[in-house]
CSV table of C-alpha atoms and ligand atoms in Angstrom, one decimal:
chain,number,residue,atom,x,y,z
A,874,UNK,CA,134.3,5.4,166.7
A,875,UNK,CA,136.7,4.0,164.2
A,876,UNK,CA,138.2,5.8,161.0
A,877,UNK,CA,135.9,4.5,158.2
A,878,UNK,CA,133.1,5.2,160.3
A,879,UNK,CA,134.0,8.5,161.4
A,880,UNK,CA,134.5,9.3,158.0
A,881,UNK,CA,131.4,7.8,156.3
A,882,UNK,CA,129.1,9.9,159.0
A,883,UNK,CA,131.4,13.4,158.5
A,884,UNK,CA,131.0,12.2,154.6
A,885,UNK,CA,127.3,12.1,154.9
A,886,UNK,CA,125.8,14.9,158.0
A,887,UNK,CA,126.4,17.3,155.6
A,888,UNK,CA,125.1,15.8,152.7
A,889,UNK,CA,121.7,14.3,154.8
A,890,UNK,CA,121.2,18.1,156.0
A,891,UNK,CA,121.5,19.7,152.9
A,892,UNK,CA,119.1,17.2,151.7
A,893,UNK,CA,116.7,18.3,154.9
A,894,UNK,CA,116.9,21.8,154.1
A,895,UNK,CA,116.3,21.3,150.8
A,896,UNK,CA,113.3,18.8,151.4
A,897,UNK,CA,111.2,21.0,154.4
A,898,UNK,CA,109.5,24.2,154.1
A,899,UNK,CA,111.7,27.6,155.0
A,900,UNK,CA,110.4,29.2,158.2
A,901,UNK,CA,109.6,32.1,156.6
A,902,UNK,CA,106.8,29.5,154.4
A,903,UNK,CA,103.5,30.1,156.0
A,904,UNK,CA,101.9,29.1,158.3
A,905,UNK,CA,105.1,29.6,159.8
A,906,UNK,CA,105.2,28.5,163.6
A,907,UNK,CA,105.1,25.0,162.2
A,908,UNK,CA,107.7,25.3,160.0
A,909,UNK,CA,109.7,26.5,162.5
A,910,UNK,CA,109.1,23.6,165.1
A,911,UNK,CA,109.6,21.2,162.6
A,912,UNK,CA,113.0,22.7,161.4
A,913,UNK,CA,113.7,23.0,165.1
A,914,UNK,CA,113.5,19.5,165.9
A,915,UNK,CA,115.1,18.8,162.8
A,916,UNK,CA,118.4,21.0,162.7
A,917,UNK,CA,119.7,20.5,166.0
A,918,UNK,CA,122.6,17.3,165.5
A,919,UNK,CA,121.2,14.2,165.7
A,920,UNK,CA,123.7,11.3,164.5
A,921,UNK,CA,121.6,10.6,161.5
A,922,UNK,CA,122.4,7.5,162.2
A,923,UNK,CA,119.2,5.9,160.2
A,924,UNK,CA,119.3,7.6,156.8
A,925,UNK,CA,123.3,6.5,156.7
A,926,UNK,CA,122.6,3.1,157.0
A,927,UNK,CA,120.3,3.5,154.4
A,928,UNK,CA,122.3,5.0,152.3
A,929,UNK,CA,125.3,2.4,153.1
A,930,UNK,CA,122.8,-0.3,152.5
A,931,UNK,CA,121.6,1.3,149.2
A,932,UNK,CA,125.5,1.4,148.2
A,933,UNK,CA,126.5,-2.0,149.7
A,934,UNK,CA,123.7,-3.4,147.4
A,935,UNK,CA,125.2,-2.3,144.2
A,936,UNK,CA,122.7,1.1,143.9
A,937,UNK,CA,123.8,4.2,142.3
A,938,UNK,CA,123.2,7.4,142.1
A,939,UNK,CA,120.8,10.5,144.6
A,940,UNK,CA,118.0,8.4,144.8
A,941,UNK,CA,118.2,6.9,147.7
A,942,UNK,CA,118.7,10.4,149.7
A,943,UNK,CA,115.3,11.6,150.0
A,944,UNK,CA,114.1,9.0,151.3
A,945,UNK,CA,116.8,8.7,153.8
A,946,UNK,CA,115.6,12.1,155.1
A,947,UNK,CA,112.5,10.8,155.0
A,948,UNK,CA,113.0,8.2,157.6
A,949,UNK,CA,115.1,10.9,159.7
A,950,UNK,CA,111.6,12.6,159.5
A,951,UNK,CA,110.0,10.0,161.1
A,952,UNK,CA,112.5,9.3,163.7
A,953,UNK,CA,112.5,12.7,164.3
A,954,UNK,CA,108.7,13.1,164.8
A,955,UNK,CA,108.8,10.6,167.3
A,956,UNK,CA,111.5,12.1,169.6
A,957,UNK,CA,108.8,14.7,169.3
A,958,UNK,CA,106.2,12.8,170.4
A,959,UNK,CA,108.1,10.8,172.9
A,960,UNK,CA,108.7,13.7,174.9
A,961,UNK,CA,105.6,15.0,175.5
A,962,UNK,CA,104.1,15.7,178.7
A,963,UNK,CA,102.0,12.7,178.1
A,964,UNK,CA,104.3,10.4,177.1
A,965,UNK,CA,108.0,10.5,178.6
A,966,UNK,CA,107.7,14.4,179.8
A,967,UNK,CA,111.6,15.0,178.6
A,968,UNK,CA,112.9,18.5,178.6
A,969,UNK,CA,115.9,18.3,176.9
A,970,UNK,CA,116.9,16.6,173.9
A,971,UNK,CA,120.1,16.6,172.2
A,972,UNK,CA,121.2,19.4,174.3
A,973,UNK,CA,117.7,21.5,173.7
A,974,UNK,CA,115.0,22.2,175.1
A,975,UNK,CA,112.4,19.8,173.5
A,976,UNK,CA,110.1,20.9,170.8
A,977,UNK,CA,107.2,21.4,173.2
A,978,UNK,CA,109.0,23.1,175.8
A,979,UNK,CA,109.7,26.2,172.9
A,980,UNK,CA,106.8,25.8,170.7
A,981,UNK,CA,104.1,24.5,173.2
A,982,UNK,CA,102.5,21.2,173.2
A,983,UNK,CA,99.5,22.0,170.5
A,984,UNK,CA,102.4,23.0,168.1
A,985,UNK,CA,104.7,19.5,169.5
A,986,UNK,CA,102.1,17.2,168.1
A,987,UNK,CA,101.2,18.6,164.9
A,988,UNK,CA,105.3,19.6,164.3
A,989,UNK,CA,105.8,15.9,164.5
A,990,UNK,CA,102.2,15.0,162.4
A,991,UNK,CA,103.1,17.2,159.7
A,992,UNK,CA,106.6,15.7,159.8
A,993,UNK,CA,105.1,12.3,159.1
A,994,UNK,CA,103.1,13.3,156.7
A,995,UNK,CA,106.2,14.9,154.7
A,996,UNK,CA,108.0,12.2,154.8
A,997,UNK,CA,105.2,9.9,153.1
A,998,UNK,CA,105.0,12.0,150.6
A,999,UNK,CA,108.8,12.2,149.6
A,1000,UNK,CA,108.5,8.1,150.3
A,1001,UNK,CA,105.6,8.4,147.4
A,1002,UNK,CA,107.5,10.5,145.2
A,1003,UNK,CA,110.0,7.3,144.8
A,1004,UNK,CA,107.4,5.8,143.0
A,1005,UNK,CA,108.0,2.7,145.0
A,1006,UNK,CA,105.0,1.4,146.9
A,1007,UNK,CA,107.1,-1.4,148.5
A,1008,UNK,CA,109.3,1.5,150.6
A,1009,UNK,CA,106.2,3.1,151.6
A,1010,UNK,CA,104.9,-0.5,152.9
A,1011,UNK,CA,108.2,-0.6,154.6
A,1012,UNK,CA,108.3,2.3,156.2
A,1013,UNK,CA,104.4,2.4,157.6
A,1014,UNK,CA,104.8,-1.3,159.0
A,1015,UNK,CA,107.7,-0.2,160.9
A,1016,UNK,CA,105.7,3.1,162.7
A,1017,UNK,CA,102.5,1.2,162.9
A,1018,UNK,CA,101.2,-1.2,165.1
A,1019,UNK,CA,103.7,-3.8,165.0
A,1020,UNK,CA,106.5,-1.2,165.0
A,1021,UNK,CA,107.1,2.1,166.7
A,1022,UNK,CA,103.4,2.7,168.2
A,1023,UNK,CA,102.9,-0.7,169.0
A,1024,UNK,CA,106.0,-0.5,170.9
A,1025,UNK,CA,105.6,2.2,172.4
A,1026,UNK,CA,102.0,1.4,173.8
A,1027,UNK,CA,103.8,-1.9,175.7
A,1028,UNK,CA,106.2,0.5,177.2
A,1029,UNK,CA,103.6,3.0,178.7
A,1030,UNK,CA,101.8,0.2,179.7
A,1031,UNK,CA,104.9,-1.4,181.5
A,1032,UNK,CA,105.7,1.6,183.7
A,1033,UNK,CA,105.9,0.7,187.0
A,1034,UNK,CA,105.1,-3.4,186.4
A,1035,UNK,CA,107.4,-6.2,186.9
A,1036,UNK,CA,108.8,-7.3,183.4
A,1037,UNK,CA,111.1,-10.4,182.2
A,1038,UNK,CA,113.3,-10.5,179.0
A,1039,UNK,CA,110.8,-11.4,176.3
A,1040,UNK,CA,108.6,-8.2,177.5
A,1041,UNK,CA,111.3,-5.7,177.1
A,1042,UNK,CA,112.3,-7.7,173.9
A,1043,UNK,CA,108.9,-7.4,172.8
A,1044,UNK,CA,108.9,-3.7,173.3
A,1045,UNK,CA,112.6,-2.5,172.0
A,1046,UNK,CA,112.4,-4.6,169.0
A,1047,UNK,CA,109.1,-2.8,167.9
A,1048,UNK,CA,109.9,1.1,169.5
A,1049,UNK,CA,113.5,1.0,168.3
A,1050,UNK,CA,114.8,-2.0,165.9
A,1051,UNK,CA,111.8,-1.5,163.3
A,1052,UNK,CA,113.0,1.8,162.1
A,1053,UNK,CA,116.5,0.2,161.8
A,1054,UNK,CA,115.0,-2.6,160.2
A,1055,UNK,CA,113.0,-0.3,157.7
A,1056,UNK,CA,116.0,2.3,157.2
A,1057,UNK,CA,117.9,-1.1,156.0
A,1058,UNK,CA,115.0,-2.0,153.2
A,1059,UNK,CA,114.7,0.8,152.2
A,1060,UNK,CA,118.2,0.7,151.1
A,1061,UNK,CA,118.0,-2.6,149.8
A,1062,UNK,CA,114.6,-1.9,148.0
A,1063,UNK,CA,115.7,0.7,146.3
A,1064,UNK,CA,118.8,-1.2,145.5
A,1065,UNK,CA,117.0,-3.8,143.9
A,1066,UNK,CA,119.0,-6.2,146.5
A,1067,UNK,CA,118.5,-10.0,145.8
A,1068,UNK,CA,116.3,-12.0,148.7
A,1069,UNK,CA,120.1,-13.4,150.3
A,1070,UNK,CA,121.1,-9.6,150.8
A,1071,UNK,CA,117.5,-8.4,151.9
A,1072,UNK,CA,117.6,-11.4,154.9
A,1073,UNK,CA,120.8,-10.6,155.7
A,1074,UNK,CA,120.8,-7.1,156.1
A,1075,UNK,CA,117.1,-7.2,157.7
A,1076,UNK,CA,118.8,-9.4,160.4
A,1077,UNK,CA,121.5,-7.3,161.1
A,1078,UNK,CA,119.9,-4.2,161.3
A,1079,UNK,CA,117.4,-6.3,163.7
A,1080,UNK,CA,119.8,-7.2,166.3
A,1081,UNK,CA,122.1,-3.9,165.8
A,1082,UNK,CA,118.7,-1.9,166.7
A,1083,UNK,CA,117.6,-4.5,169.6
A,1084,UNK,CA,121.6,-3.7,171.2
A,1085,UNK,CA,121.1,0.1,170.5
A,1086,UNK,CA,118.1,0.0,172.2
A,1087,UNK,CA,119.6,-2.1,174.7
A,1088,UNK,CA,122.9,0.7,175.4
A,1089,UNK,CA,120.2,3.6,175.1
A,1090,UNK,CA,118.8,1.9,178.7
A,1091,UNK,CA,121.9,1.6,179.8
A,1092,UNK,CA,123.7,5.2,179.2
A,1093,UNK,CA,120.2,6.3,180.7
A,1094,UNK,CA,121.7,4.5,184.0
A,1095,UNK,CA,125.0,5.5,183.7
A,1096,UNK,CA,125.6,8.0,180.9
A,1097,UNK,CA,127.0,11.7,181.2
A,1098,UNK,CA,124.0,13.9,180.7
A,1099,UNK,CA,126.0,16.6,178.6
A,1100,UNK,CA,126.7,13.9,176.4
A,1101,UNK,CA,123.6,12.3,175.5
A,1102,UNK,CA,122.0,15.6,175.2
A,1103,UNK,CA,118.7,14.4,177.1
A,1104,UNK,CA,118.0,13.7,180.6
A,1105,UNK,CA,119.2,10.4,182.6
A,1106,UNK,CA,117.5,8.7,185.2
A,1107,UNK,CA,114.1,9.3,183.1
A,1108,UNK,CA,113.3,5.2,182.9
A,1109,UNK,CA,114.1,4.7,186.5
A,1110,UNK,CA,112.1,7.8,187.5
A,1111,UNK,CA,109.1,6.5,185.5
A,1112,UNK,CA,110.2,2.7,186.4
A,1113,UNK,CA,110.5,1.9,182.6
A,1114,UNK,CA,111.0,-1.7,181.4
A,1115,UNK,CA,114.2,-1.5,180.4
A,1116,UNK,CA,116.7,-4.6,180.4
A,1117,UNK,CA,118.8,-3.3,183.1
A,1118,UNK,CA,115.4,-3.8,184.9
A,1119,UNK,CA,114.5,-7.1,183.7
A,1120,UNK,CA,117.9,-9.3,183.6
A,1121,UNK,CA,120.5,-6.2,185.6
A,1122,UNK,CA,122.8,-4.6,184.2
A,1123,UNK,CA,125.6,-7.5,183.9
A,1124,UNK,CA,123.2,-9.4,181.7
A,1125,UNK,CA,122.2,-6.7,179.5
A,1126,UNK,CA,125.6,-6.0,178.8
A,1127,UNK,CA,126.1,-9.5,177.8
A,1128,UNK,CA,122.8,-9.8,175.9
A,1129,UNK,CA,123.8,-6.7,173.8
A,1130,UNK,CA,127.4,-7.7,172.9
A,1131,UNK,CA,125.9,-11.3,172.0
A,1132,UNK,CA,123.5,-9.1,169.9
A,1133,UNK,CA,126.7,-7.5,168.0
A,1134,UNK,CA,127.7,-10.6,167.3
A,1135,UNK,CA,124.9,-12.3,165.6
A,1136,UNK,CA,125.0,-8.9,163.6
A,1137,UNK,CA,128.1,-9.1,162.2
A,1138,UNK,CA,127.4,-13.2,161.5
A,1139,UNK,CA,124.2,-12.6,159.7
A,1140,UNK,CA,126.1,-10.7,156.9
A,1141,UNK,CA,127.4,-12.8,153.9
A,1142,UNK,CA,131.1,-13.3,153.7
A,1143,UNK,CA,131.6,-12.6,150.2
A,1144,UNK,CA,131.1,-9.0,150.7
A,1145,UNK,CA,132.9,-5.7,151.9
A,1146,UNK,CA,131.1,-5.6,155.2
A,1147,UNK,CA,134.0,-3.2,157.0
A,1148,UNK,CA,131.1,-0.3,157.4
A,1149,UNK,CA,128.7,-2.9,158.9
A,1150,UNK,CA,131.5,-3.9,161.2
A,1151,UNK,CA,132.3,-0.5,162.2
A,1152,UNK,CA,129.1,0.4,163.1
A,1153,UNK,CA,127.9,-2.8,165.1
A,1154,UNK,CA,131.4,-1.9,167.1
A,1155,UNK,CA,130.2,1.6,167.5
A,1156,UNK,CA,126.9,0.9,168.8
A,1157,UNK,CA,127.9,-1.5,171.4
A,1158,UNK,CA,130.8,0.9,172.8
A,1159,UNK,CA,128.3,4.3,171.8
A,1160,UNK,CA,128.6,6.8,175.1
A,1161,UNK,CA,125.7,9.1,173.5
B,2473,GRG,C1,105.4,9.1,166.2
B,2473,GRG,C2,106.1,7.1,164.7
B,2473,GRG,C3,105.6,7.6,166.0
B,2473,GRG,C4,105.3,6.8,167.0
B,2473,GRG,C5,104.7,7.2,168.3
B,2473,GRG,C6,106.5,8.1,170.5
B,2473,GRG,C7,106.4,6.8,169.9
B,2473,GRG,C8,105.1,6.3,169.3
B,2473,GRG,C9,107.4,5.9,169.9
B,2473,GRG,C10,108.7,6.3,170.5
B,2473,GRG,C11,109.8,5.7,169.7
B,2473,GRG,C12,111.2,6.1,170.3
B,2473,GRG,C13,111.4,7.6,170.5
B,2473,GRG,C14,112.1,5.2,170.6
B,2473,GRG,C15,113.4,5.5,171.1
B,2473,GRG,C16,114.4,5.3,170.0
B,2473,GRG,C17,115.8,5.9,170.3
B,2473,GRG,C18,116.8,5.0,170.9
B,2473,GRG,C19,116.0,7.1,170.0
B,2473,GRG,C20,117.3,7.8,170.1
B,2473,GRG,O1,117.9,7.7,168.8
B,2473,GRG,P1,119.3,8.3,168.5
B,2473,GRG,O2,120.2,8.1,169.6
B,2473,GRG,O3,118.9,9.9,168.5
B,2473,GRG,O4,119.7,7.9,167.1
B,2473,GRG,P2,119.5,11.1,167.7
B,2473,GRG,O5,119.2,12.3,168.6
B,2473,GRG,O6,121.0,10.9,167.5
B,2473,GRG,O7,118.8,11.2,166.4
């Protein structure tokens, strides 16, 4: 990880927690078990990667001032309720993330579920508070159907199947690209970005997703555990498409550096793109 992106994300944690805290209920708030999970799941170092490339977006595009932070969080939320869900016994089974012991192996899986529906729900209503309907549009396409879930349904139904390239495309670019793509607009939205900056920076943030996703089945292969702070070997356990599994891993390395690169094209030249830059780099070189 580079300077200026070391500093933008030790810049921002703090700023995206406090936000967090601020923005969810105490645990001592009844009824509170659920409070509790949610906080859990919440408070327990992610990179917070989304909400600060909304926020850089947001900044990029000329906007000014807090209002881009709650919904930020908002969108951490939502990726957050879906590590939840992810991990359940009836999805991935995972029993550690981020170094923890996931939310339904402490809170049970009754509490899981409705710790990551009540999360979702949270976050719409800090996305309504905005007053913009266009982020709340944004942010529901990119869970829905044609985002996260729809995703998400491909990959269950994938286990243990042969695959090629546009499969695993299909399901990476909904399950993990659409919430970069949204965390981006959002930004840009709120911004009041011009349609140039919008394309732009929905491409990027399309193929920067599709190669995270892409390095995320790779480190699963050959990551340090410690390090990723969830368990390897999960996809080949469960045979997951991944593209290690549809083109090997020489290929997928190739497809996601190639993936960088359109990134870093699809932003205009005529702006300070350095954080953009810094980030694509990260993401292709990420070891957790
Ligand atoms: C609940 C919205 C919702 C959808 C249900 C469970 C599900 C359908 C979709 C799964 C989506 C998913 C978990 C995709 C994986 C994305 C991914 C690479 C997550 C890891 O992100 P990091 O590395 O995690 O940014 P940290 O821990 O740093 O926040």
């Amino acid at each position: 990880m580079d300077k200026l992106l070391t500093h933008t994300i030790e810049k921002y944690k703090p700023i995206i927690i406090d936000w967090l805290d601020k923005l969810i209920p105490g645990e001592e708030v009844a009824p509170t078990t659920i409070h509790k999970a949610m906080r859990y799941s919440v408070f327990n170092g992610g990179k917070r990667i989304r909400p600060i490339m909304a926020i850089k977006v947001f900044q990029w595009a000329s906007g000014e001032g807090d209002i881009i932070f709650p919904p930020a969080c908002a969108i951490e939320m939502i990726h957050t309720y879906s590590l939840i869900h992810d991990d359940l016994p009836a999805m991935d089974n995972d029993t550690i993330r981020r170094n923890k012991p996931t939310c339904h192996r402490v809170f049970g899986e009754a509490i899981a579920i409705l710790a990551g529906d009540a999360l979702c729900a949270l976050a719409f209503e800090i996305l309504a508070k905005s007053g913009n309907i266009e982020i709340i549009q944004e942010v529901a396409r990119a869970i829905g159907t044609d985002g996260l879930v729809g995703g998400q349904v491909v990959d269950i139904e994938m286990e243990g199947k042969d695959i090629d390239e546009r499969t695993v495309e299909f399901i990476h670019s909904r399950k993990t690209s659409a919430l970069f793509v949204a965390s981006a607009r959002v930004g840009a939205i709120l911004a009041g970005a011009d349609e140039k900056m919008s394309k732009a920076i929905t491409n990027y943030a399309q193929n920067v997703g599709l190669a995270f996703q892409i390095i995320d089945d790779i480190l699963d292969t050959l990551g340090d555990q410690k390090k990723l702070g969830k368990d390897i070997g999960s996809d080949l356990e469960l045979d997951k498409a991944t593209y290690p599994k549809a083109v090997g891993m020489k290929k997928a390395k190739e497809i996601a550096k190639d993936l960088i690169k359109k990134a870093k094209n699809s932003l205009p030249k005529d702006r300070e793109n350095r954080f953009f830059h810094s980030l694509a780099d990260y993401i292709i070189g990420r070891t957790h």
